[in-house]
């Protein structure tokens, strides 16, 4: 029997550009009510060595390049983003998937690149979208209020119209506690067997995902 759980797929700590220490992020997400989460600092997995509950907080990384951001989930090794260029992403992902049990997807593809976020849009030349596992169509807290949610949704719909069967997910892209009342998007992932990182990865790979809205008042805070 498949059970669906709320899983956060996109988060950051002081090991990249977040304000959370690793233990603070872990505490914050447990208090929020997630069943599990992935730590995806920009271009490093160094923070994962500080995780105390590895049955809850899973390893990941956000490759941040000039051609787009990519969240890679499931591995605590520092997978080398410096080898990636605009045209070889698929080849690199295929080789990594032969070595590691990972899934990878386009992060916030609808953001317009600029001085504040260079490379945040997704401009990689992709020939076969089946080499990616998901598209993050909702990004950030109060994602319904920002333009890139609609643009990311259109990006995903375009792939569906072309016959690509690729799941949609959301990511809060957590960098710091949100002190305001908010509407959050949650990614629900279907797990077939006992809950674990491996089962969550398999659920994403098989497309057992859906997105829902959650209104919180007030937002969870550290106590």
PDB file of C-alpha atoms in Angstrom:
ATOM      1  CA  UNK A   1       0.000   0.000   0.000  1.00  0.00           C
ATOM      2  CA  UNK A   2       1.360   3.408  -0.980  1.00  0.00           C
ATOM      3  CA  UNK A   3       1.274   6.127   1.683  1.00  0.00           C
ATOM      4  CA  UNK A   4       1.916   9.788   0.924  1.00  0.00           C
ATOM      5  CA  UNK A   5       4.042  11.966   3.204  1.00  0.00           C
ATOM      6  CA  UNK A   6       5.024  15.671   3.206  1.00  0.00           C
ATOM      7  CA  UNK A   7       8.681  15.945   2.190  1.00  0.00           C
ATOM      8  CA  UNK A   8      10.690  19.161   1.767  1.00  0.00           C
ATOM      9  CA  UNK A   9      13.036  18.916  -1.226  1.00  0.00           C
ATOM     10  CA  UNK A  10      14.890  22.256  -1.164  1.00  0.00           C
ATOM     11  CA  UNK A  11      16.665  23.849   1.815  1.00  0.00           C
ATOM     12  CA  UNK A  12      19.846  25.725   2.732  1.00  0.00           C
ATOM     13  CA  UNK A  13      22.070  26.377   5.740  1.00  0.00           C
ATOM     14  CA  UNK A  14      25.080  28.525   6.622  1.00  0.00           C
ATOM     15  CA  UNK A  15      27.133  26.085   4.557  1.00  0.00           C
ATOM     16  CA  UNK A  16      25.938  28.058   1.525  1.00  0.00           C
ATOM     17  CA  UNK A  17      23.674  31.123   1.651  1.00  0.00           C
ATOM     18  CA  UNK A  18      21.207  30.231   4.394  1.00  0.00           C
ATOM     19  CA  UNK A  19      20.879  31.572   7.931  1.00  0.00           C
ATOM     20  CA  UNK A  20      20.103  28.215   9.531  1.00  0.00           C
ATOM     21  CA  UNK A  21      22.730  26.192  11.285  1.00  0.00           C
ATOM     22  CA  UNK A  22      22.189  22.536  10.392  1.00  0.00           C
ATOM     23  CA  UNK A  23      20.661  21.614  13.750  1.00  0.00           C
ATOM     24  CA  UNK A  24      18.371  24.659  13.531  1.00  0.00           C
ATOM     25  CA  UNK A  25      17.089  23.632  10.102  1.00  0.00           C
ATOM     26  CA  UNK A  26      16.514  20.096  11.322  1.00  0.00           C
ATOM     27  CA  UNK A  27      14.565  21.348  14.347  1.00  0.00           C
ATOM     28  CA  UNK A  28      12.556  23.849  12.290  1.00  0.00           C
ATOM     29  CA  UNK A  29      11.422  21.280   9.741  1.00  0.00           C
ATOM     30  CA  UNK A  30      10.500  18.709  12.360  1.00  0.00           C
ATOM     31  CA  UNK A  31       8.422  21.311  14.173  1.00  0.00           C
ATOM     32  CA  UNK A  32       6.704  22.236  10.925  1.00  0.00           C
ATOM     33  CA  UNK A  33       5.559  18.637  10.549  1.00  0.00           C
ATOM     34  CA  UNK A  34       7.521  17.207   7.641  1.00  0.00           C
ATOM     35  CA  UNK A  35       8.021  13.457   7.580  1.00  0.00           C
ATOM     36  CA  UNK A  36      11.420  14.000   5.978  1.00  0.00           C
ATOM     37  CA  UNK A  37      13.489  16.585   4.121  1.00  0.00           C
ATOM     38  CA  UNK A  38      16.558  17.058   1.934  1.00  0.00           C
ATOM     39  CA  UNK A  39      19.467  19.384   2.648  1.00  0.00           C
ATOM     40  CA  UNK A  40      20.446  21.022  -0.653  1.00  0.00           C
ATOM     41  CA  UNK A  41      23.073  23.682  -0.069  1.00  0.00           C
ATOM     42  CA  UNK A  42      24.501  25.365  -3.149  1.00  0.00           C
ATOM     43  CA  UNK A  43      27.324  23.310  -4.692  1.00  0.00           C
ATOM     44  CA  UNK A  44      28.322  21.604  -1.433  1.00  0.00           C
ATOM     45  CA  UNK A  45      27.267  18.760   0.845  1.00  0.00           C
ATOM     46  CA  UNK A  46      29.557  19.844   3.676  1.00  0.00           C
ATOM     47  CA  UNK A  47      26.643  20.493   6.030  1.00  0.00           C
ATOM     48  CA  UNK A  48      25.478  16.901   5.950  1.00  0.00           C
ATOM     49  CA  UNK A  49      28.268  15.829   8.282  1.00  0.00           C
ATOM     50  CA  UNK A  50      26.463  17.817  11.003  1.00  0.00           C
ATOM     51  CA  UNK A  51      23.068  16.137  10.598  1.00  0.00           C
ATOM     52  CA  UNK A  52      22.017  14.354  13.780  1.00  0.00           C
ATOM     53  CA  UNK A  53      18.951  12.505  12.475  1.00  0.00           C
ATOM     54  CA  UNK A  54      19.731  10.935   9.114  1.00  0.00           C
ATOM     55  CA  UNK A  55      16.434   9.089   9.123  1.00  0.00           C
ATOM     56  CA  UNK A  56      14.776  12.505   8.786  1.00  0.00           C
ATOM     57  CA  UNK A  57      17.188  14.877   7.025  1.00  0.00           C
ATOM     58  CA  UNK A  58      18.522  13.350   3.816  1.00  0.00           C
ATOM     59  CA  UNK A  59      21.511  14.415   1.684  1.00  0.00           C
ATOM     60  CA  UNK A  60      21.314  16.491  -1.454  1.00  0.00           C
ATOM     61  CA  UNK A  61      22.891  19.386  -3.289  1.00  0.00           C
ATOM     62  CA  UNK A  62      21.766  22.288  -5.458  1.00  0.00           C
ATOM     63  CA  UNK A  63      24.021  22.711  -8.441  1.00  0.00           C
ATOM     64  CA  UNK A  64      24.021  26.446  -9.144  1.00  0.00           C
ATOM     65  CA  UNK A  65      25.432  27.228 -12.581  1.00  0.00           C
ATOM     66  CA  UNK A  66      25.152  29.987 -15.156  1.00  0.00           C
ATOM     67  CA  UNK A  67      22.724  27.796 -17.140  1.00  0.00           C
ATOM     68  CA  UNK A  68      20.319  26.881 -14.378  1.00  0.00           C
ATOM     69  CA  UNK A  69      19.931  25.404 -10.922  1.00  0.00           C
ATOM     70  CA  UNK A  70      19.494  21.678 -10.418  1.00  0.00           C
ATOM     71  CA  UNK A  71      18.602  19.918  -7.167  1.00  0.00           C
ATOM     72  CA  UNK A  72      20.145  16.456  -6.882  1.00  0.00           C
ATOM     73  CA  UNK A  73      18.729  14.329  -4.085  1.00  0.00           C
ATOM     74  CA  UNK A  74      20.065  11.277  -2.314  1.00  0.00           C
ATOM     75  CA  UNK A  75      23.864  11.513  -2.153  1.00  0.00           C
ATOM     76  CA  UNK A  76      26.163  13.088   0.447  1.00  0.00           C
ATOM     77  CA  UNK A  77      29.230  13.254  -1.777  1.00  0.00           C
ATOM     78  CA  UNK A  78      30.221  16.594  -3.304  1.00  0.00           C
ATOM     79  CA  UNK A  79      29.161  15.803  -6.862  1.00  0.00           C
ATOM     80  CA  UNK A  80      31.282  18.048  -9.060  1.00  0.00           C
ATOM     81  CA  UNK A  81      29.225  20.798 -10.665  1.00  0.00           C
ATOM     82  CA  UNK A  82      32.268  22.421 -12.317  1.00  0.00           C
ATOM     83  CA  UNK A  83      32.222  19.842 -15.126  1.00  0.00           C
ATOM     84  CA  UNK A  84      28.768  20.933 -16.264  1.00  0.00           C
ATOM     85  CA  UNK A  85      28.280  23.162 -19.288  1.00  0.00           C
ATOM     86  CA  UNK A  86      25.201  24.137 -21.262  1.00  0.00           C
ATOM     87  CA  UNK A  87      25.251  21.037 -23.456  1.00  0.00           C
ATOM     88  CA  UNK A  88      26.538  18.117 -21.368  1.00  0.00           C
ATOM     89  CA  UNK A  89      24.143  18.001 -18.403  1.00  0.00           C
ATOM     90  CA  UNK A  90      22.308  14.894 -19.579  1.00  0.00           C
ATOM     91  CA  UNK A  91      25.508  12.936 -20.139  1.00  0.00           C
ATOM     92  CA  UNK A  92      26.774  13.836 -16.662  1.00  0.00           C
ATOM     93  CA  UNK A  93      23.482  12.891 -15.000  1.00  0.00           C
ATOM     94  CA  UNK A  94      23.342   9.556 -16.811  1.00  0.00           C
ATOM     95  CA  UNK A  95      26.841   8.711 -15.572  1.00  0.00           C
ATOM     96  CA  UNK A  96      26.080   9.829 -12.008  1.00  0.00           C
ATOM     97  CA  UNK A  97      22.921   7.720 -11.901  1.00  0.00           C
ATOM     98  CA  UNK A  98      24.979   4.658 -12.792  1.00  0.00           C
ATOM     99  CA  UNK A  99      27.063   5.239  -9.645  1.00  0.00           C
ATOM    100  CA  UNK A 100      24.580   6.671  -7.150  1.00  0.00           C
ATOM    101  CA  UNK A 101      20.951   6.250  -6.173  1.00  0.00           C
ATOM    102  CA  UNK A 102      19.895   9.827  -6.969  1.00  0.00           C
ATOM    103  CA  UNK A 103      17.143  11.817  -8.621  1.00  0.00           C
ATOM    104  CA  UNK A 104      17.647  15.234 -10.181  1.00  0.00           C
ATOM    105  CA  UNK A 105      15.360  18.014 -11.309  1.00  0.00           C
ATOM    106  CA  UNK A 106      15.152  21.574 -12.561  1.00  0.00           C
ATOM    107  CA  UNK A 107      14.847  24.099  -9.730  1.00  0.00           C
ATOM    108  CA  UNK A 108      12.707  27.254 -10.171  1.00  0.00           C
ATOM    109  CA  UNK A 109      13.053  27.285 -14.006  1.00  0.00           C
ATOM    110  CA  UNK A 110      10.715  30.283 -14.356  1.00  0.00           C
ATOM    111  CA  UNK A 111      12.945  32.790 -12.561  1.00  0.00           C
ATOM    112  CA  UNK A 112      14.369  35.486 -14.816  1.00  0.00           C
ATOM    113  CA  UNK A 113      18.145  35.467 -14.521  1.00  0.00           C
ATOM    114  CA  UNK A 114      19.813  38.724 -13.512  1.00  0.00           C
ATOM    115  CA  UNK A 115      22.212  40.378 -11.122  1.00  0.00           C
ATOM    116  CA  UNK A 116      20.371  39.128  -8.042  1.00  0.00           C
ATOM    117  CA  UNK A 117      20.190  35.526  -9.195  1.00  0.00           C
ATOM    118  CA  UNK A 118      22.492  34.842 -12.166  1.00  0.00           C
ATOM    119  CA  UNK A 119      21.749  31.517 -13.771  1.00  0.00           C
ATOM    120  CA  UNK A 120      18.488  30.987 -11.893  1.00  0.00           C
ATOM    121  CA  UNK A 121      16.529  30.392 -15.086  1.00  0.00           C
ATOM    122  CA  UNK A 122      16.941  27.000 -16.773  1.00  0.00           C
ATOM    123  CA  UNK A 123      18.673  27.276 -20.159  1.00  0.00           C
ATOM    124  CA  UNK A 124      20.443  23.917 -20.413  1.00  0.00           C
ATOM    125  CA  UNK A 125      20.076  22.251 -23.794  1.00  0.00           C
ATOM    126  CA  UNK A 126      18.056  19.137 -22.943  1.00  0.00           C
ATOM    127  CA  UNK A 127      17.353  16.617 -25.709  1.00  0.00           C
ATOM    128  CA  UNK A 128      15.539  14.009 -23.616  1.00  0.00           C
ATOM    129  CA  UNK A 129      13.706  15.279 -20.537  1.00  0.00           C
ATOM    130  CA  UNK A 130      13.377  11.697 -19.313  1.00  0.00           C
ATOM    131  CA  UNK A 131      16.951  12.105 -18.080  1.00  0.00           C
ATOM    132  CA  UNK A 132      15.575  14.447 -15.408  1.00  0.00           C
ATOM    133  CA  UNK A 133      13.206  13.254 -12.716  1.00  0.00           C
ATOM    134  CA  UNK A 134      11.073  16.288 -11.844  1.00  0.00           C
ATOM    135  CA  UNK A 135      10.477  20.003 -12.336  1.00  0.00           C
ATOM    136  CA  UNK A 136      10.109  22.347  -9.353  1.00  0.00           C
ATOM    137  CA  UNK A 137       7.079  24.412 -10.362  1.00  0.00           C
ATOM    138  CA  UNK A 138       6.529  26.097  -6.997  1.00  0.00           C
ATOM    139  CA  UNK A 139       9.452  27.730  -5.201  1.00  0.00           C
ATOM    140  CA  UNK A 140       9.640  29.613  -1.912  1.00  0.00           C
ATOM    141  CA  UNK A 141       7.197  30.580   0.830  1.00  0.00           C
ATOM    142  CA  UNK A 142       4.045  32.315  -0.432  1.00  0.00           C
ATOM    143  CA  UNK A 143       4.944  30.968  -3.861  1.00  0.00           C
ATOM    144  CA  UNK A 144       1.511  31.925  -5.200  1.00  0.00           C
ATOM    145  CA  UNK A 145       2.551  35.598  -4.984  1.00  0.00           C
ATOM    146  CA  UNK A 146       5.667  35.480  -7.194  1.00  0.00           C
ATOM    147  CA  UNK A 147       5.778  35.583 -10.991  1.00  0.00           C
ATOM    148  CA  UNK A 148       8.112  32.617 -11.385  1.00  0.00           C
ATOM    149  CA  UNK A 149       5.521  30.157 -10.058  1.00  0.00           C
ATOM    150  CA  UNK A 150       3.322  30.783 -13.094  1.00  0.00           C
ATOM    151  CA  UNK A 151       6.337  30.763 -15.406  1.00  0.00           C
ATOM    152  CA  UNK A 152       7.650  27.518 -13.908  1.00  0.00           C
ATOM    153  CA  UNK A 153       4.185  25.989 -14.236  1.00  0.00           C
ATOM    154  CA  UNK A 154       4.098  26.979 -17.925  1.00  0.00           C
ATOM    155  CA  UNK A 155       7.582  25.490 -18.318  1.00  0.00           C
ATOM    156  CA  UNK A 156       6.277  22.166 -16.951  1.00  0.00           C
ATOM    157  CA  UNK A 157       3.054  22.239 -18.985  1.00  0.00           C
ATOM    158  CA  UNK A 158       5.096  22.809 -22.150  1.00  0.00           C
ATOM    159  CA  UNK A 159       6.944  19.548 -21.475  1.00  0.00           C
ATOM    160  CA  UNK A 160       3.685  17.678 -20.904  1.00  0.00           C
ATOM    161  CA  UNK A 161       2.257  18.962 -24.176  1.00  0.00           C
ATOM    162  CA  UNK A 162       5.320  17.572 -25.910  1.00  0.00           C
ATOM    163  CA  UNK A 163       4.657  14.135 -24.472  1.00  0.00           C
ATOM    164  CA  UNK A 164       7.169  14.235 -21.617  1.00  0.00           C
ATOM    165  CA  UNK A 165       5.881  12.496 -18.490  1.00  0.00           C
ATOM    166  CA  UNK A 166       7.758  14.309 -15.745  1.00  0.00           C
ATOM    167  CA  UNK A 167       6.509  14.933 -12.187  1.00  0.00           C
ATOM    168  CA  UNK A 168       5.976  18.383 -10.707  1.00  0.00           C
ATOM    169  CA  UNK A 169       7.229  19.157  -7.195  1.00  0.00           C
ATOM    170  CA  UNK A 170       7.474  22.170  -4.929  1.00  0.00           C
ATOM    171  CA  UNK A 171      10.363  23.459  -2.852  1.00  0.00           C
ATOM    172  CA  UNK A 172      10.253  26.074  -0.121  1.00  0.00           C
ATOM    173  CA  UNK A 173      13.904  26.873  -0.850  1.00  0.00           C
ATOM    174  CA  UNK A 174      14.303  27.437   2.871  1.00  0.00           C
ATOM    175  CA  UNK A 175      17.085  29.844   3.854  1.00  0.00           C
ATOM    176  CA  UNK A 176      15.748  31.174   7.166  1.00  0.00           C
ATOM    177  CA  UNK A 177      12.634  30.944   9.370  1.00  0.00           C
ATOM    178  CA  UNK A 178       9.570  32.649   7.973  1.00  0.00           C
ATOM    179  CA  UNK A 179       8.149  34.900  10.737  1.00  0.00           C
ATOM    180  CA  UNK A 180       4.919  35.669   8.885  1.00  0.00           C
ATOM    181  CA  UNK A 181       1.619  33.938   8.310  1.00  0.00           C
ATOM    182  CA  UNK A 182       1.985  32.150   5.007  1.00  0.00           C
ATOM    183  CA  UNK A 183       0.491  29.812   2.475  1.00  0.00           C
ATOM    184  CA  UNK A 184       2.991  27.066   1.820  1.00  0.00           C
ATOM    185  CA  UNK A 185       3.158  24.508  -0.948  1.00  0.00           C
ATOM    186  CA  UNK A 186       3.994  20.984   0.142  1.00  0.00           C
ATOM    187  CA  UNK A 187       5.287  18.116  -1.934  1.00  0.00           C
ATOM    188  CA  UNK A 188       3.608  14.850  -1.019  1.00  0.00           C
ATOM    189  CA  UNK A 189       5.561  11.748  -2.016  1.00  0.00           C
ATOM    190  CA  UNK A 190       4.204   8.211  -2.193  1.00  0.00           C
ATOM    191  CA  UNK A 191       6.182   5.593  -0.296  1.00  0.00           C
ATOM    192  CA  UNK A 192       5.379   1.932  -0.877  1.00  0.00           C
ATOM    193  CA  UNK A 193       7.325   0.253   1.935  1.00  0.00           C
ATOM    194  CA  UNK A 194       8.733   1.402   5.271  1.00  0.00           C
ATOM    195  CA  UNK A 195       9.649   5.087   5.205  1.00  0.00           C
ATOM    196  CA  UNK A 196      13.305   5.727   4.305  1.00  0.00           C
ATOM    197  CA  UNK A 197      15.491   7.832   2.036  1.00  0.00           C
ATOM    198  CA  UNK A 198      15.605   4.996  -0.500  1.00  0.00           C
ATOM    199  CA  UNK A 199      11.826   4.731  -0.579  1.00  0.00           C
ATOM    200  CA  UNK A 200      11.398   8.500  -0.969  1.00  0.00           C
ATOM    201  CA  UNK A 201      13.882   8.540  -3.861  1.00  0.00           C
ATOM    202  CA  UNK A 202      12.005   5.663  -5.487  1.00  0.00           C
ATOM    203  CA  UNK A 203       8.697   7.472  -5.017  1.00  0.00           C
ATOM    204  CA  UNK A 204      10.033  10.533  -6.836  1.00  0.00           C
ATOM    205  CA  UNK A 205      11.564   8.402  -9.572  1.00  0.00           C
ATOM    206  CA  UNK A 206       8.241   6.672 -10.186  1.00  0.00           C
ATOM    207  CA  UNK A 207       6.335   9.953 -10.276  1.00  0.00           C
ATOM    208  CA  UNK A 208       4.372   9.424  -7.068  1.00  0.00           C
ATOM    209  CA  UNK A 209       4.170  13.137  -6.248  1.00  0.00           C
ATOM    210  CA  UNK A 210       1.538  15.786  -5.842  1.00  0.00           C
ATOM    211  CA  UNK A 211       1.505  19.352  -4.529  1.00  0.00           C
ATOM    212  CA  UNK A 212      -0.921  20.792  -2.003  1.00  0.00           C
ATOM    213  CA  UNK A 213      -1.388  24.092  -0.168  1.00  0.00           C
ATOM    214  CA  UNK A 214      -1.121  24.541   3.574  1.00  0.00           C
ATOM    215  CA  UNK A 215      -2.101  27.730   5.409  1.00  0.00           C
ATOM    216  CA  UNK A 216      -0.292  28.228   8.703  1.00  0.00           C
ATOM    217  CA  UNK A 217      -1.053  30.910  11.306  1.00  0.00           C
ATOM    218  CA  UNK A 218       1.313  31.677  12.823  1.00  0.00           C
ATOM    219  CA  UNK A 219       4.239  30.109  10.979  1.00  0.00           C
ATOM    220  CA  UNK A 220       6.393  27.689  12.985  1.00  0.00           C
ATOM    221  CA  UNK A 221       9.175  29.340  14.960  1.00  0.00           C
ATOM    222  CA  UNK A 222      12.080  27.963  16.906  1.00  0.00           C
ATOM    223  CA  UNK A 223      11.285  27.894  20.598  1.00  0.00           C
TER     224      UNK A 223
END
